[in-house]
Backbone as a printed PyTorch tensor [residue, N CA C, xyz], in Angstrom:
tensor([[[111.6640,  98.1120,  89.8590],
         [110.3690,  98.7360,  89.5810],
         [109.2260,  97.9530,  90.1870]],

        [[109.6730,  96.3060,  90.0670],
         [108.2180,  95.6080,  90.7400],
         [108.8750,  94.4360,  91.7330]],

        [[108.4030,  94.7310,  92.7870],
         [108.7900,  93.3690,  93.6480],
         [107.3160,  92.8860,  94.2390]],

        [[107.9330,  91.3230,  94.2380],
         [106.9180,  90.3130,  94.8090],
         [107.5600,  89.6670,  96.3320]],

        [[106.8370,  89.9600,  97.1840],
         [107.4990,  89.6790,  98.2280],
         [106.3110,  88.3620,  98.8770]],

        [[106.9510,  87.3210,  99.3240],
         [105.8550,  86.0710,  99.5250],
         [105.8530,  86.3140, 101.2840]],

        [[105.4830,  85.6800, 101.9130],
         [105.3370,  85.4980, 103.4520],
         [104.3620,  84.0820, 103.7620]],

        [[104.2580,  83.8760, 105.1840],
         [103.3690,  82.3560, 105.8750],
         [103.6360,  81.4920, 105.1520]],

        [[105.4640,  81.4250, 104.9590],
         [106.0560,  80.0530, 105.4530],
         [106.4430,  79.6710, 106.8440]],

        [[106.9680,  77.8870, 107.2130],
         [107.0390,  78.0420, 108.1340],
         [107.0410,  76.6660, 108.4520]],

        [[107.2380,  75.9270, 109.1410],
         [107.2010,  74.5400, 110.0570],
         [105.6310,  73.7870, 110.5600]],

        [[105.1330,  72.9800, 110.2230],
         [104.1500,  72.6140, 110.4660],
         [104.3130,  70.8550, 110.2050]],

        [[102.8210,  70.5860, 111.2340],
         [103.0460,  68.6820, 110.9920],
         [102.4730,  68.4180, 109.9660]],

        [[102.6840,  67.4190, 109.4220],
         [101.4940,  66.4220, 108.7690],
         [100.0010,  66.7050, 108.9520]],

        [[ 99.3980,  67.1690, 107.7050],
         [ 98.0830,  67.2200, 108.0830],
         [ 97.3990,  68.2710, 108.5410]],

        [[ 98.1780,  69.4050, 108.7700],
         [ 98.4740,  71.1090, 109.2860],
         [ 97.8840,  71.4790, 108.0710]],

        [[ 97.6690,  72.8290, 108.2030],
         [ 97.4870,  74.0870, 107.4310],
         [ 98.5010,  75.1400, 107.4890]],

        [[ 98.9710,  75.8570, 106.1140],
         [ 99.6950,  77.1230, 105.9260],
         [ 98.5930,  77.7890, 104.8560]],

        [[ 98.7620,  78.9820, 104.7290],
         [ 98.7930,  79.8460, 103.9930],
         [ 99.7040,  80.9560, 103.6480]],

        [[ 99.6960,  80.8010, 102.7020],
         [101.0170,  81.9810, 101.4280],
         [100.1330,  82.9080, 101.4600]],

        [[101.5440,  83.8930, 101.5570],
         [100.6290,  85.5220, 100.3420],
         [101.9980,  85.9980,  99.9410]],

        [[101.7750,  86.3220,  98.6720],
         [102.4740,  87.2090,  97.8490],
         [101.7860,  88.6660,  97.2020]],

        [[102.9400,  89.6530,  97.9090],
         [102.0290,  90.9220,  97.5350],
         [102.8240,  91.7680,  96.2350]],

        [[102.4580,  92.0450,  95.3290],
         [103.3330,  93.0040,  94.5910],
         [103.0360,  94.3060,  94.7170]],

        [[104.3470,  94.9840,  94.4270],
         [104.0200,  96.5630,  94.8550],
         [105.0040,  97.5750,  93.4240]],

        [[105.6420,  98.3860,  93.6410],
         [105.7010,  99.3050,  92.4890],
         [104.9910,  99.6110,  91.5080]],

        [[105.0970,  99.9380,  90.0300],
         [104.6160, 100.6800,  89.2840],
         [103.7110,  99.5690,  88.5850]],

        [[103.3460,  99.2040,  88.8270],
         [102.0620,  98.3420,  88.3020],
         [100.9070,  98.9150,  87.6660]],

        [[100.4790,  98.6260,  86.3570],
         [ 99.3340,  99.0240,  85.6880],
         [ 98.6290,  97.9520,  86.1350]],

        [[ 98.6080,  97.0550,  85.4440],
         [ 97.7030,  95.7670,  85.7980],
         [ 98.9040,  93.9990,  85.6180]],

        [[ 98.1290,  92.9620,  86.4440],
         [ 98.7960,  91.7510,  86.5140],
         [ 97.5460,  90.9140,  86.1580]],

        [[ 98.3510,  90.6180,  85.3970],
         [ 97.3080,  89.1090,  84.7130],
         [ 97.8130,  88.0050,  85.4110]],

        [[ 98.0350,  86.9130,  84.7060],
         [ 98.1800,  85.3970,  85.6400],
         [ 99.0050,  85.6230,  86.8660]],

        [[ 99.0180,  84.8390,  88.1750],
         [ 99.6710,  84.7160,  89.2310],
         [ 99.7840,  83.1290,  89.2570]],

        [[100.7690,  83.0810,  89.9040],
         [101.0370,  81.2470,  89.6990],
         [101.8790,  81.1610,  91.1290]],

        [[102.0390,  79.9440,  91.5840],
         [102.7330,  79.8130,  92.8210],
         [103.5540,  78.1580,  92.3240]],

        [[105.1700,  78.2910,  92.5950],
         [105.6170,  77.4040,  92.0700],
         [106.2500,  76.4700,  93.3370]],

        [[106.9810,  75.5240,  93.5620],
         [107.8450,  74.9680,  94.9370],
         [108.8060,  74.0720,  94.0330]],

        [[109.9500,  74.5910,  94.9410],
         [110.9180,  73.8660,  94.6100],
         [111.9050,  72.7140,  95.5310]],

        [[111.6390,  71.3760,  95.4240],
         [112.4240,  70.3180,  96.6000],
         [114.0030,  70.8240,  96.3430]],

        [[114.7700,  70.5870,  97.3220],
         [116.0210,  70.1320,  97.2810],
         [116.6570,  68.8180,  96.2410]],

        [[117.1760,  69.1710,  95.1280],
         [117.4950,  68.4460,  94.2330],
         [116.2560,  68.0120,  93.1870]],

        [[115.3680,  69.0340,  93.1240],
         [114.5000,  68.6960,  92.0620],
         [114.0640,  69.9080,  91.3820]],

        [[113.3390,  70.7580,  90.1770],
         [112.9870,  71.1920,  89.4210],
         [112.0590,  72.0540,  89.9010]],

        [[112.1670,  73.2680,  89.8850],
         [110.8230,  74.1870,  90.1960],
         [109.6050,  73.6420,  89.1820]],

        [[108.6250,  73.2570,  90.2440],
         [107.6100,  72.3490,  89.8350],
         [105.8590,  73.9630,  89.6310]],

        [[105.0800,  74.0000,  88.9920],
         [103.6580,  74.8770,  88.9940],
         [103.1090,  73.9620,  89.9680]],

        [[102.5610,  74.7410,  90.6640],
         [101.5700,  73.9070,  91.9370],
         [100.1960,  74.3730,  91.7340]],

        [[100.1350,  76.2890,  91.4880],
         [ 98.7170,  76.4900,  91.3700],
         [ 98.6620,  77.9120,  90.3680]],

        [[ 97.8240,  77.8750,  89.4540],
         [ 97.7510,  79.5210,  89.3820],
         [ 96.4740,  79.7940,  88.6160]],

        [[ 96.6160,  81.1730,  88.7630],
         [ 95.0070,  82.2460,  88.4780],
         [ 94.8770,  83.1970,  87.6790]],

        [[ 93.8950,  82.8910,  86.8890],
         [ 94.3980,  83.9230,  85.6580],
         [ 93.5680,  85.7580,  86.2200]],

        [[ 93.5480,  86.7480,  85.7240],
         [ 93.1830,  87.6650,  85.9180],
         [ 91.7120,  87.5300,  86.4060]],

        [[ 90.7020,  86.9050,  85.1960],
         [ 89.3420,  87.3390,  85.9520],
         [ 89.1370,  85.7670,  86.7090]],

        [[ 89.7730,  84.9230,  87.5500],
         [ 89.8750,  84.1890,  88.3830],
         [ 89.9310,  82.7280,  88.3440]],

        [[ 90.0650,  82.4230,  87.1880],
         [ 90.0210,  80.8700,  86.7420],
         [ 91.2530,  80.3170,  87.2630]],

        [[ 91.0080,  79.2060,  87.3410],
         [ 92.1030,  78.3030,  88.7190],
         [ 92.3180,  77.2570,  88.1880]],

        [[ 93.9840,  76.8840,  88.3740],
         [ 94.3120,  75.3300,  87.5290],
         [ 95.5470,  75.2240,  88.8840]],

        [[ 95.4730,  73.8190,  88.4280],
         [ 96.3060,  73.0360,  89.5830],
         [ 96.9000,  71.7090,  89.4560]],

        [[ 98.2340,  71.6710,  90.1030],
         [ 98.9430,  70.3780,  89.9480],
         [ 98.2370,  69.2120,  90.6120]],

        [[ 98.2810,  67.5390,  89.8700],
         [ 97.2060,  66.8820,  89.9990],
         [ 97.7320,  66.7270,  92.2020]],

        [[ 99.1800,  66.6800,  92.0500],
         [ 99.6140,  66.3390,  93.9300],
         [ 99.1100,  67.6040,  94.9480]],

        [[ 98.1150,  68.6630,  93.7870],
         [ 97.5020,  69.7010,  95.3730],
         [ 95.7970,  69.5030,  95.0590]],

        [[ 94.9660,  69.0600,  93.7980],
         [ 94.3240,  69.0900,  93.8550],
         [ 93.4460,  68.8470,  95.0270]],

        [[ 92.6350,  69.5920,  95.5810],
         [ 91.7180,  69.3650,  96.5220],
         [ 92.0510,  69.5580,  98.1800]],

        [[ 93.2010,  69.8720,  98.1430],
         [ 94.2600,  70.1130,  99.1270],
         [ 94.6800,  71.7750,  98.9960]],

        [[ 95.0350,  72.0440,  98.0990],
         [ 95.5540,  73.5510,  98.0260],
         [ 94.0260,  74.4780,  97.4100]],

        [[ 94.1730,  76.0330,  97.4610],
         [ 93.1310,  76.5580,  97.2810],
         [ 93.9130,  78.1190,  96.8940]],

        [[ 94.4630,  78.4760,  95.6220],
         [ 94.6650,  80.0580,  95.0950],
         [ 93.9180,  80.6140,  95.1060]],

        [[ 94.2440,  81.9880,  95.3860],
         [ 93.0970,  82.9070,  95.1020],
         [ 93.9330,  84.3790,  95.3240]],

        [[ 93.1500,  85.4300,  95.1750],
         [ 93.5560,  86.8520,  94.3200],
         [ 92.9960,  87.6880,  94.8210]],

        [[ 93.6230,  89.0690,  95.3350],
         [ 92.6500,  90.0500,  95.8900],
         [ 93.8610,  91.1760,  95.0740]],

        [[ 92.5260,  91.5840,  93.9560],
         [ 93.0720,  92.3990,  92.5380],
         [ 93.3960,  93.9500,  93.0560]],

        [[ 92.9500,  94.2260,  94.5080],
         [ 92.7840,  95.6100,  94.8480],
         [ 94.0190,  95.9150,  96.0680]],

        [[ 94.4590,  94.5810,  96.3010],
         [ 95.8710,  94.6900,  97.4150],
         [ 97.2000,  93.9270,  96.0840]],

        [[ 96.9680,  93.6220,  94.9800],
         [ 97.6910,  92.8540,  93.8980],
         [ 98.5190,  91.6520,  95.0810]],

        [[ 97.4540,  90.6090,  95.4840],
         [ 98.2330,  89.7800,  96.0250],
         [ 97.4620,  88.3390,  95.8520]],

        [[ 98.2600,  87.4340,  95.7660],
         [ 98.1490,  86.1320,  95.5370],
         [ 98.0780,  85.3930,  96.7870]],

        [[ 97.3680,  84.3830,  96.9350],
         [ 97.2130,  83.5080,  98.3430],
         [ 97.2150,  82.2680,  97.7820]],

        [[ 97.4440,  81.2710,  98.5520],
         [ 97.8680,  79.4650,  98.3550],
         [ 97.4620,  79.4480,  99.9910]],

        [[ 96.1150,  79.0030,  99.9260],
         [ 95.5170,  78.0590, 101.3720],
         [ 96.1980,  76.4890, 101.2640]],

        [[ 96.8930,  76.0320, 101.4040],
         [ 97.5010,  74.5580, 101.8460],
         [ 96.7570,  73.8450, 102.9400]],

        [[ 95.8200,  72.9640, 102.6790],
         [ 95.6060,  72.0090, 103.5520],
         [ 95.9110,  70.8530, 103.6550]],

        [[ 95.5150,  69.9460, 104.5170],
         [ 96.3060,  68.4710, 104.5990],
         [ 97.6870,  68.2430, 104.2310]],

        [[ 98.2520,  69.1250, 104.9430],
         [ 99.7100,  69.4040, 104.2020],
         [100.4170,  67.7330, 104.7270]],

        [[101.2320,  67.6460, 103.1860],
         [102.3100,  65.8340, 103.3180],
         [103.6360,  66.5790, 103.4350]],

        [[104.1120,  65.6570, 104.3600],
         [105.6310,  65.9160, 104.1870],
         [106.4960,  66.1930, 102.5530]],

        [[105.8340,  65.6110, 101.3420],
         [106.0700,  65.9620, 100.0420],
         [105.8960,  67.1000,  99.8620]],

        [[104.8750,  67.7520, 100.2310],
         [104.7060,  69.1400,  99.8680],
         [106.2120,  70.0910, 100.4030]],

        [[107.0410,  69.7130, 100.9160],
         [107.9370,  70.0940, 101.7850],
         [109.1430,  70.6980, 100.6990]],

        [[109.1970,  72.4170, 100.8770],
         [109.8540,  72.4940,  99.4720],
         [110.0020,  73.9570,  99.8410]],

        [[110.8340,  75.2990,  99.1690],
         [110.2510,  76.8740,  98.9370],
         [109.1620,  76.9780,  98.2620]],

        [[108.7950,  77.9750,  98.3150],
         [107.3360,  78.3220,  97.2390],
         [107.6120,  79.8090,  97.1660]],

        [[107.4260,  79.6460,  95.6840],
         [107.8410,  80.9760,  94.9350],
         [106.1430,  81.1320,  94.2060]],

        [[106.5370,  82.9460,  94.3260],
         [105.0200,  83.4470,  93.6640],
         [105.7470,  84.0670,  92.3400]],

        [[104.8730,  84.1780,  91.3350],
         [105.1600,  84.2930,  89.7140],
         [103.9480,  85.4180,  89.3780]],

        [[104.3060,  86.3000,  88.9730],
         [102.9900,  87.0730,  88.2470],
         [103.3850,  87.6020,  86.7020]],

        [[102.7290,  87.6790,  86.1690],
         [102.7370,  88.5340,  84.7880],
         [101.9070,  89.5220,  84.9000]],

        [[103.1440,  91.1130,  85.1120],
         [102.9920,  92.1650,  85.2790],
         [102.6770,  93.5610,  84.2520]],

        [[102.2580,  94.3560,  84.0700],
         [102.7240,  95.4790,  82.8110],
         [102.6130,  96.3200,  83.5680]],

        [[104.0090,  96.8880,  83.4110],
         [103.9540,  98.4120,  84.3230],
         [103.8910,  99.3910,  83.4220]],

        [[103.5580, 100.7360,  84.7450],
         [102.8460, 101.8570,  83.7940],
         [103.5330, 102.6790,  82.9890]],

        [[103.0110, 102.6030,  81.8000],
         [103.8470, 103.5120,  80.8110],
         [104.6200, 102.4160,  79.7930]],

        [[104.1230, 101.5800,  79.8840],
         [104.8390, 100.1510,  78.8440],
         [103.1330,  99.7180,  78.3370]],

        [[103.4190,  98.7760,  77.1670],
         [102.4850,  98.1760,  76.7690],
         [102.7180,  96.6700,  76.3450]],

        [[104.0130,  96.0010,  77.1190],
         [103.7510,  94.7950,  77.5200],
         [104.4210,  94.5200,  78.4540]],

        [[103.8160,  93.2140,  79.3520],
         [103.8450,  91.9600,  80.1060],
         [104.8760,  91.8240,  80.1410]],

        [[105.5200,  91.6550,  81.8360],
         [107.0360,  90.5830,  82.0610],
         [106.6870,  90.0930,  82.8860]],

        [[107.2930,  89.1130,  83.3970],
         [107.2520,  87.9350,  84.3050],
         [108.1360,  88.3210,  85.7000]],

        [[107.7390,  88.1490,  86.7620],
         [108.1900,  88.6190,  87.6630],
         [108.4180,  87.4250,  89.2460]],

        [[109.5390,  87.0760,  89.5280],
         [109.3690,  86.1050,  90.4500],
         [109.4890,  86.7950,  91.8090]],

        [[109.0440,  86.1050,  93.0960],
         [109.4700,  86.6510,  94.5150],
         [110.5650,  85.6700,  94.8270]],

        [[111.0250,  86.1340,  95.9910],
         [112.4870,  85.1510,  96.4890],
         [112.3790,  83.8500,  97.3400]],

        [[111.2180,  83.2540,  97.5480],
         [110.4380,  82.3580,  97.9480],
         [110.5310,  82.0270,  99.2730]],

        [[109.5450,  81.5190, 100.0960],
         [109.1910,  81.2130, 101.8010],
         [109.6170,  79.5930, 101.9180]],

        [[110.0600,  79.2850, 102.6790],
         [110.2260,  77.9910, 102.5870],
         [109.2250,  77.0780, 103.4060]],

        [[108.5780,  76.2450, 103.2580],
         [107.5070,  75.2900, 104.2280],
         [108.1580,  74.2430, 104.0890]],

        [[108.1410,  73.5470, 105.7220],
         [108.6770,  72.6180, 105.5110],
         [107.7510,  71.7950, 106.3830]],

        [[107.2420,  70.3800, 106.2520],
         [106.1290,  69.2120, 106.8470],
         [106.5770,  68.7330, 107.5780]],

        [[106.3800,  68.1020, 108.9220],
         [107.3530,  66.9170, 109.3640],
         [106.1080,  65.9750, 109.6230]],

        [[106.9430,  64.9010, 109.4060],
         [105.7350,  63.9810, 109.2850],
         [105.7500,  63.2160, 111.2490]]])
């Protein structure tokens, strides 16, 4: 009924720029929070950034000031500007939304299948 499909992963140096988008599509009434998560090889899907409906922004302390979410409520898609990208940042990145589709009157959680970025230093 709802897929999140992510895109602009990809290979970049040290110190590069990417940008994510995750778009959702099907039966969607409305999406509240969007979150963007990354996961290393042998470590824990980690929260990196996310946005609540009317646009408030929280962030992991390793993107502060470096990464930049944001939301365009009229295409239902999520963006992660990555700057000064570190070889740490080097991981998939999965997009997360909390969805209510139409004809329900609550919220599920919905993941995409994630882009992979990878840094080289």
């Amino acid at each position: 009924q709802v897929q999140l499909v992510e895109s602009g992963g990809g290979l970049v140096q040290a110190g590069g720029s990417l940008r994510l988008s995750c778009a959702a599509s099907g039966s969607i009434f409305r999406i509240s929070d969007m979150r963007w998560y990354h996961q290393a090889p042998g470590k824990q899907r980690e929260l990196v950034a996310a946005i609540t409906g009317d646009g408030t922004t929280n962030y992991a302390d390793s993107v502060k000031g470096r990464f930049t979410i944001s939301r365009d409520n009229a295409k239902n898609t999520v963006y992660l500007q990555m700057n000064s990208l570190k070889p740490e940042d080097t991981a998939v990145y999965y997009c997360n939304a909390e969805i209510r589709i139409r004809a329900t009157y609550r919220y599920a959680t919905y993941w995409g299948q994630g882009t992979q970025v990878t840094v080289s230093s």
